[in-house]
């Protein structure tokens, strides 16, 4: 049941963040001027693909035999600090953020960049105020130690 619920919620989040949200943002495209970044906009496709592949990879790591849990309010599973989780605490959301930025670059609309910024800020505040407290409650000192060693978003920056 855990795997199914996680797949459903993760899929709904990705669809909402990467399809429904941008569609709403694009309703403002006639109001705001488009950005002319030329062929550089195709870099956005690379960012989208890399971000999505990375997010899916990070999620799959949590379903391997030594699985953890990507959603803090689901049933108890082992704590995972391997793979990309050794370098950042939220690699799945980091992948989604990279995909959102890539989508904004490709679409090249101010409304899409604004949407990406708002979504990334929402993800950050959700992590800080919902996910991390739930994980501290679940894993205690183990997660507190992990938080001290591993940065939240960027591998080379300390929290």
PDB file of C-alpha atoms in Angstrom:
ATOM      1  CA  UNK A   1       0.000   0.000   0.000  1.00  0.00           C
ATOM      2  CA  UNK A   2       2.876   2.379   0.825  1.00  0.00           C
ATOM      3  CA  UNK A   3       4.398   2.084  -2.642  1.00  0.00           C
ATOM      4  CA  UNK A   4       1.041   2.621  -4.349  1.00  0.00           C
ATOM      5  CA  UNK A   5       0.156   5.701  -2.249  1.00  0.00           C
ATOM      6  CA  UNK A   6       3.607   7.192  -2.795  1.00  0.00           C
ATOM      7  CA  UNK A   7       3.418   6.637  -6.549  1.00  0.00           C
ATOM      8  CA  UNK A   8      -0.059   8.200  -6.695  1.00  0.00           C
ATOM      9  CA  UNK A   9       0.866  11.275  -4.609  1.00  0.00           C
ATOM     10  CA  UNK A  10       4.210  11.705  -6.371  1.00  0.00           C
ATOM     11  CA  UNK A  11       2.572  11.458  -9.788  1.00  0.00           C
ATOM     12  CA  UNK A  12      -0.150  13.940  -8.827  1.00  0.00           C
ATOM     13  CA  UNK A  13       2.467  16.377  -7.514  1.00  0.00           C
ATOM     14  CA  UNK A  14       4.594  16.097 -10.663  1.00  0.00           C
ATOM     15  CA  UNK A  15       1.554  16.499 -12.946  1.00  0.00           C
ATOM     16  CA  UNK A  16       0.312  19.458 -10.970  1.00  0.00           C
ATOM     17  CA  UNK A  17       3.690  21.152 -10.725  1.00  0.00           C
ATOM     18  CA  UNK A  18       4.820  20.522 -14.290  1.00  0.00           C
ATOM     19  CA  UNK A  19       1.563  20.573 -16.298  1.00  0.00           C
ATOM     20  CA  UNK A  20      -1.437  22.094 -14.498  1.00  0.00           C
ATOM     21  CA  UNK A  21       0.469  24.926 -12.819  1.00  0.00           C
ATOM     22  CA  UNK A  22       2.276  26.020 -15.985  1.00  0.00           C
ATOM     23  CA  UNK A  23      -1.027  25.913 -17.878  1.00  0.00           C
ATOM     24  CA  UNK A  24      -2.510  28.357 -15.355  1.00  0.00           C
ATOM     25  CA  UNK A  25       0.618  30.550 -15.543  1.00  0.00           C
ATOM     26  CA  UNK A  26       0.393  30.619 -19.328  1.00  0.00           C
ATOM     27  CA  UNK A  27      -3.083  32.151 -19.121  1.00  0.00           C
ATOM     28  CA  UNK A  28      -1.190  35.364 -18.279  1.00  0.00           C
ATOM     29  CA  UNK A  29       1.123  35.140 -21.290  1.00  0.00           C
ATOM     30  CA  UNK A  30      -0.831  37.732 -23.300  1.00  0.00           C
ATOM     31  CA  UNK A  31      -0.564  40.237 -20.461  1.00  0.00           C
ATOM     32  CA  UNK A  32       3.187  39.976 -19.935  1.00  0.00           C
ATOM     33  CA  UNK A  33       5.703  40.249 -22.766  1.00  0.00           C
ATOM     34  CA  UNK A  34       7.562  37.070 -23.837  1.00  0.00           C
ATOM     35  CA  UNK A  35      11.284  36.805 -23.292  1.00  0.00           C
ATOM     36  CA  UNK A  36      13.453  36.507 -26.372  1.00  0.00           C
ATOM     37  CA  UNK A  37      16.321  34.216 -25.430  1.00  0.00           C
ATOM     38  CA  UNK A  38      16.711  32.671 -28.868  1.00  0.00           C
ATOM     39  CA  UNK A  39      18.111  29.187 -29.247  1.00  0.00           C
ATOM     40  CA  UNK A  40      19.141  29.215 -25.592  1.00  0.00           C
ATOM     41  CA  UNK A  41      15.553  28.218 -24.828  1.00  0.00           C
ATOM     42  CA  UNK A  42      16.391  24.662 -25.928  1.00  0.00           C
ATOM     43  CA  UNK A  43      18.655  24.390 -22.894  1.00  0.00           C
ATOM     44  CA  UNK A  44      15.348  24.227 -21.039  1.00  0.00           C
ATOM     45  CA  UNK A  45      14.589  20.833 -22.585  1.00  0.00           C
ATOM     46  CA  UNK A  46      17.876  19.490 -21.227  1.00  0.00           C
ATOM     47  CA  UNK A  47      17.071  20.878 -17.758  1.00  0.00           C
ATOM     48  CA  UNK A  48      13.541  19.432 -17.853  1.00  0.00           C
ATOM     49  CA  UNK A  49      14.774  15.981 -18.864  1.00  0.00           C
ATOM     50  CA  UNK A  50      17.641  15.984 -16.361  1.00  0.00           C
ATOM     51  CA  UNK A  51      15.398  17.170 -13.528  1.00  0.00           C
ATOM     52  CA  UNK A  52      12.680  14.608 -14.215  1.00  0.00           C
ATOM     53  CA  UNK A  53      15.115  11.723 -14.630  1.00  0.00           C
ATOM     54  CA  UNK A  54      16.850  12.719 -11.390  1.00  0.00           C
ATOM     55  CA  UNK A  55      13.528  13.004  -9.509  1.00  0.00           C
ATOM     56  CA  UNK A  56      12.374   9.587 -10.718  1.00  0.00           C
ATOM     57  CA  UNK A  57      15.771   8.060  -9.844  1.00  0.00           C
ATOM     58  CA  UNK A  58      15.607   9.524  -6.325  1.00  0.00           C
ATOM     59  CA  UNK A  59      12.127   8.116  -5.835  1.00  0.00           C
ATOM     60  CA  UNK A  60      13.147   4.671  -7.094  1.00  0.00           C
ATOM     61  CA  UNK A  61      16.011   4.589  -4.582  1.00  0.00           C
ATOM     62  CA  UNK A  62      13.428   4.720  -1.839  1.00  0.00           C
ATOM     63  CA  UNK A  63      11.705   1.579  -3.132  1.00  0.00           C
ATOM     64  CA  UNK A  64      14.776  -0.650  -3.259  1.00  0.00           C
ATOM     65  CA  UNK A  65      15.043  -3.418  -0.630  1.00  0.00           C
ATOM     66  CA  UNK A  66      16.605  -0.982   1.868  1.00  0.00           C
ATOM     67  CA  UNK A  67      13.761   1.429   1.141  1.00  0.00           C
ATOM     68  CA  UNK A  68      12.985   4.605   2.949  1.00  0.00           C
ATOM     69  CA  UNK A  69      10.041   6.894   2.632  1.00  0.00           C
ATOM     70  CA  UNK A  70       9.633   9.933   0.427  1.00  0.00           C
ATOM     71  CA  UNK A  71       6.439  11.118   2.137  1.00  0.00           C
ATOM     72  CA  UNK A  72       6.880  11.912   5.854  1.00  0.00           C
ATOM     73  CA  UNK A  73       3.293  11.110   6.896  1.00  0.00           C
ATOM     74  CA  UNK A  74       3.215   7.602   5.436  1.00  0.00           C
ATOM     75  CA  UNK A  75       3.974   4.323   7.212  1.00  0.00           C
ATOM     76  CA  UNK A  76       7.335   3.731   8.900  1.00  0.00           C
ATOM     77  CA  UNK A  77      10.263   2.699   6.722  1.00  0.00           C
ATOM     78  CA  UNK A  78      14.035   2.747   7.050  1.00  0.00           C
ATOM     79  CA  UNK A  79      15.895   6.021   6.938  1.00  0.00           C
ATOM     80  CA  UNK A  80      17.793   6.499   3.641  1.00  0.00           C
ATOM     81  CA  UNK A  81      20.987   8.552   3.375  1.00  0.00           C
ATOM     82  CA  UNK A  82      22.616   6.919   0.349  1.00  0.00           C
ATOM     83  CA  UNK A  83      22.908   7.868  -3.311  1.00  0.00           C
ATOM     84  CA  UNK A  84      21.969  11.514  -3.889  1.00  0.00           C
ATOM     85  CA  UNK A  85      20.582  11.615  -0.322  1.00  0.00           C
ATOM     86  CA  UNK A  86      24.227  11.683   0.836  1.00  0.00           C
ATOM     87  CA  UNK A  87      24.653  15.105  -0.755  1.00  0.00           C
ATOM     88  CA  UNK A  88      21.270  16.831  -0.352  1.00  0.00           C
ATOM     89  CA  UNK A  89      18.303  16.102   1.878  1.00  0.00           C
ATOM     90  CA  UNK A  90      15.690  16.712  -0.809  1.00  0.00           C
ATOM     91  CA  UNK A  91      16.979  15.408  -4.135  1.00  0.00           C
ATOM     92  CA  UNK A  92      13.502  14.551  -5.482  1.00  0.00           C
ATOM     93  CA  UNK A  93      12.278  18.124  -5.012  1.00  0.00           C
ATOM     94  CA  UNK A  94      15.586  19.451  -6.316  1.00  0.00           C
ATOM     95  CA  UNK A  95      14.955  17.463  -9.511  1.00  0.00           C
ATOM     96  CA  UNK A  96      11.435  18.900  -9.769  1.00  0.00           C
ATOM     97  CA  UNK A  97      12.837  22.419  -9.254  1.00  0.00           C
ATOM     98  CA  UNK A  98      15.396  21.904 -12.042  1.00  0.00           C
ATOM     99  CA  UNK A  99      12.612  20.620 -14.319  1.00  0.00           C
ATOM    100  CA  UNK A 100      10.461  23.667 -13.494  1.00  0.00           C
ATOM    101  CA  UNK A 101      13.321  26.032 -14.268  1.00  0.00           C
ATOM    102  CA  UNK A 102      13.940  24.146 -17.509  1.00  0.00           C
ATOM    103  CA  UNK A 103      10.280  24.451 -18.412  1.00  0.00           C
ATOM    104  CA  UNK A 104      10.397  28.206 -17.736  1.00  0.00           C
ATOM    105  CA  UNK A 105      13.512  28.572 -19.899  1.00  0.00           C
ATOM    106  CA  UNK A 106      11.937  26.602 -22.737  1.00  0.00           C
ATOM    107  CA  UNK A 107       8.609  28.448 -22.629  1.00  0.00           C
ATOM    108  CA  UNK A 108      10.425  31.786 -22.176  1.00  0.00           C
ATOM    109  CA  UNK A 109       7.492  33.611 -20.610  1.00  0.00           C
ATOM    110  CA  UNK A 110       7.727  35.877 -17.564  1.00  0.00           C
ATOM    111  CA  UNK A 111       4.596  34.258 -16.095  1.00  0.00           C
ATOM    112  CA  UNK A 112       6.263  30.841 -16.265  1.00  0.00           C
ATOM    113  CA  UNK A 113       9.402  32.102 -14.510  1.00  0.00           C
ATOM    114  CA  UNK A 114       7.190  33.660 -11.819  1.00  0.00           C
ATOM    115  CA  UNK A 115       5.331  30.365 -11.434  1.00  0.00           C
ATOM    116  CA  UNK A 116       8.613  28.456 -11.102  1.00  0.00           C
ATOM    117  CA  UNK A 117       9.825  30.830  -8.385  1.00  0.00           C
ATOM    118  CA  UNK A 118       6.538  30.562  -6.466  1.00  0.00           C
ATOM    119  CA  UNK A 119       6.543  26.747  -6.695  1.00  0.00           C
ATOM    120  CA  UNK A 120      10.165  26.492  -5.569  1.00  0.00           C
ATOM    121  CA  UNK A 121       9.428  28.764  -2.597  1.00  0.00           C
ATOM    122  CA  UNK A 122       6.366  26.643  -1.738  1.00  0.00           C
ATOM    123  CA  UNK A 123       8.476  23.470  -1.885  1.00  0.00           C
ATOM    124  CA  UNK A 124      11.095  25.084   0.363  1.00  0.00           C
ATOM    125  CA  UNK A 125       8.564  26.174   2.979  1.00  0.00           C
ATOM    126  CA  UNK A 126       6.813  22.781   2.866  1.00  0.00           C
ATOM    127  CA  UNK A 127      10.144  21.056   3.513  1.00  0.00           C
ATOM    128  CA  UNK A 128      11.089  23.427   6.349  1.00  0.00           C
ATOM    129  CA  UNK A 129       7.739  23.542   8.148  1.00  0.00           C
ATOM    130  CA  UNK A 130       6.125  20.160   7.349  1.00  0.00           C
ATOM    131  CA  UNK A 131       8.507  17.499   6.083  1.00  0.00           C
ATOM    132  CA  UNK A 132      11.572  18.084   8.249  1.00  0.00           C
ATOM    133  CA  UNK A 133       9.660  18.322  11.565  1.00  0.00           C
ATOM    134  CA  UNK A 134       7.834  15.083  10.674  1.00  0.00           C
ATOM    135  CA  UNK A 135      11.130  13.365   9.873  1.00  0.00           C
ATOM    136  CA  UNK A 136      12.697  14.624  13.125  1.00  0.00           C
ATOM    137  CA  UNK A 137       9.694  13.186  14.994  1.00  0.00           C
ATOM    138  CA  UNK A 138      10.054   9.875  13.169  1.00  0.00           C
ATOM    139  CA  UNK A 139      13.842   9.400  13.220  1.00  0.00           C
ATOM    140  CA  UNK A 140      14.926  11.638  16.126  1.00  0.00           C
ATOM    141  CA  UNK A 141      18.648  12.166  16.668  1.00  0.00           C
ATOM    142  CA  UNK A 142      19.512  10.208  13.540  1.00  0.00           C
ATOM    143  CA  UNK A 143      17.731  12.769  11.359  1.00  0.00           C
ATOM    144  CA  UNK A 144      19.023  15.730  13.398  1.00  0.00           C
ATOM    145  CA  UNK A 145      22.575  14.479  12.820  1.00  0.00           C
ATOM    146  CA  UNK A 146      21.806  14.026   9.120  1.00  0.00           C
ATOM    147  CA  UNK A 147      20.495  17.600   8.968  1.00  0.00           C
ATOM    148  CA  UNK A 148      23.766  18.904  10.415  1.00  0.00           C
ATOM    149  CA  UNK A 149      25.898  16.980   7.902  1.00  0.00           C
ATOM    150  CA  UNK A 150      23.838  17.195   4.719  1.00  0.00           C
ATOM    151  CA  UNK A 151      22.578  20.464   3.211  1.00  0.00           C
ATOM    152  CA  UNK A 152      18.910  20.860   2.370  1.00  0.00           C
ATOM    153  CA  UNK A 153      19.237  21.845  -1.311  1.00  0.00           C
ATOM    154  CA  UNK A 154      22.747  22.491  -2.601  1.00  0.00           C
ATOM    155  CA  UNK A 155      25.531  19.912  -2.181  1.00  0.00           C
ATOM    156  CA  UNK A 156      28.342  22.356  -1.462  1.00  0.00           C
ATOM    157  CA  UNK A 157      26.441  24.631   0.938  1.00  0.00           C
ATOM    158  CA  UNK A 158      25.971  23.901   4.620  1.00  0.00           C
ATOM    159  CA  UNK A 159      22.500  24.331   6.115  1.00  0.00           C
TER     160      UNK A 159
END
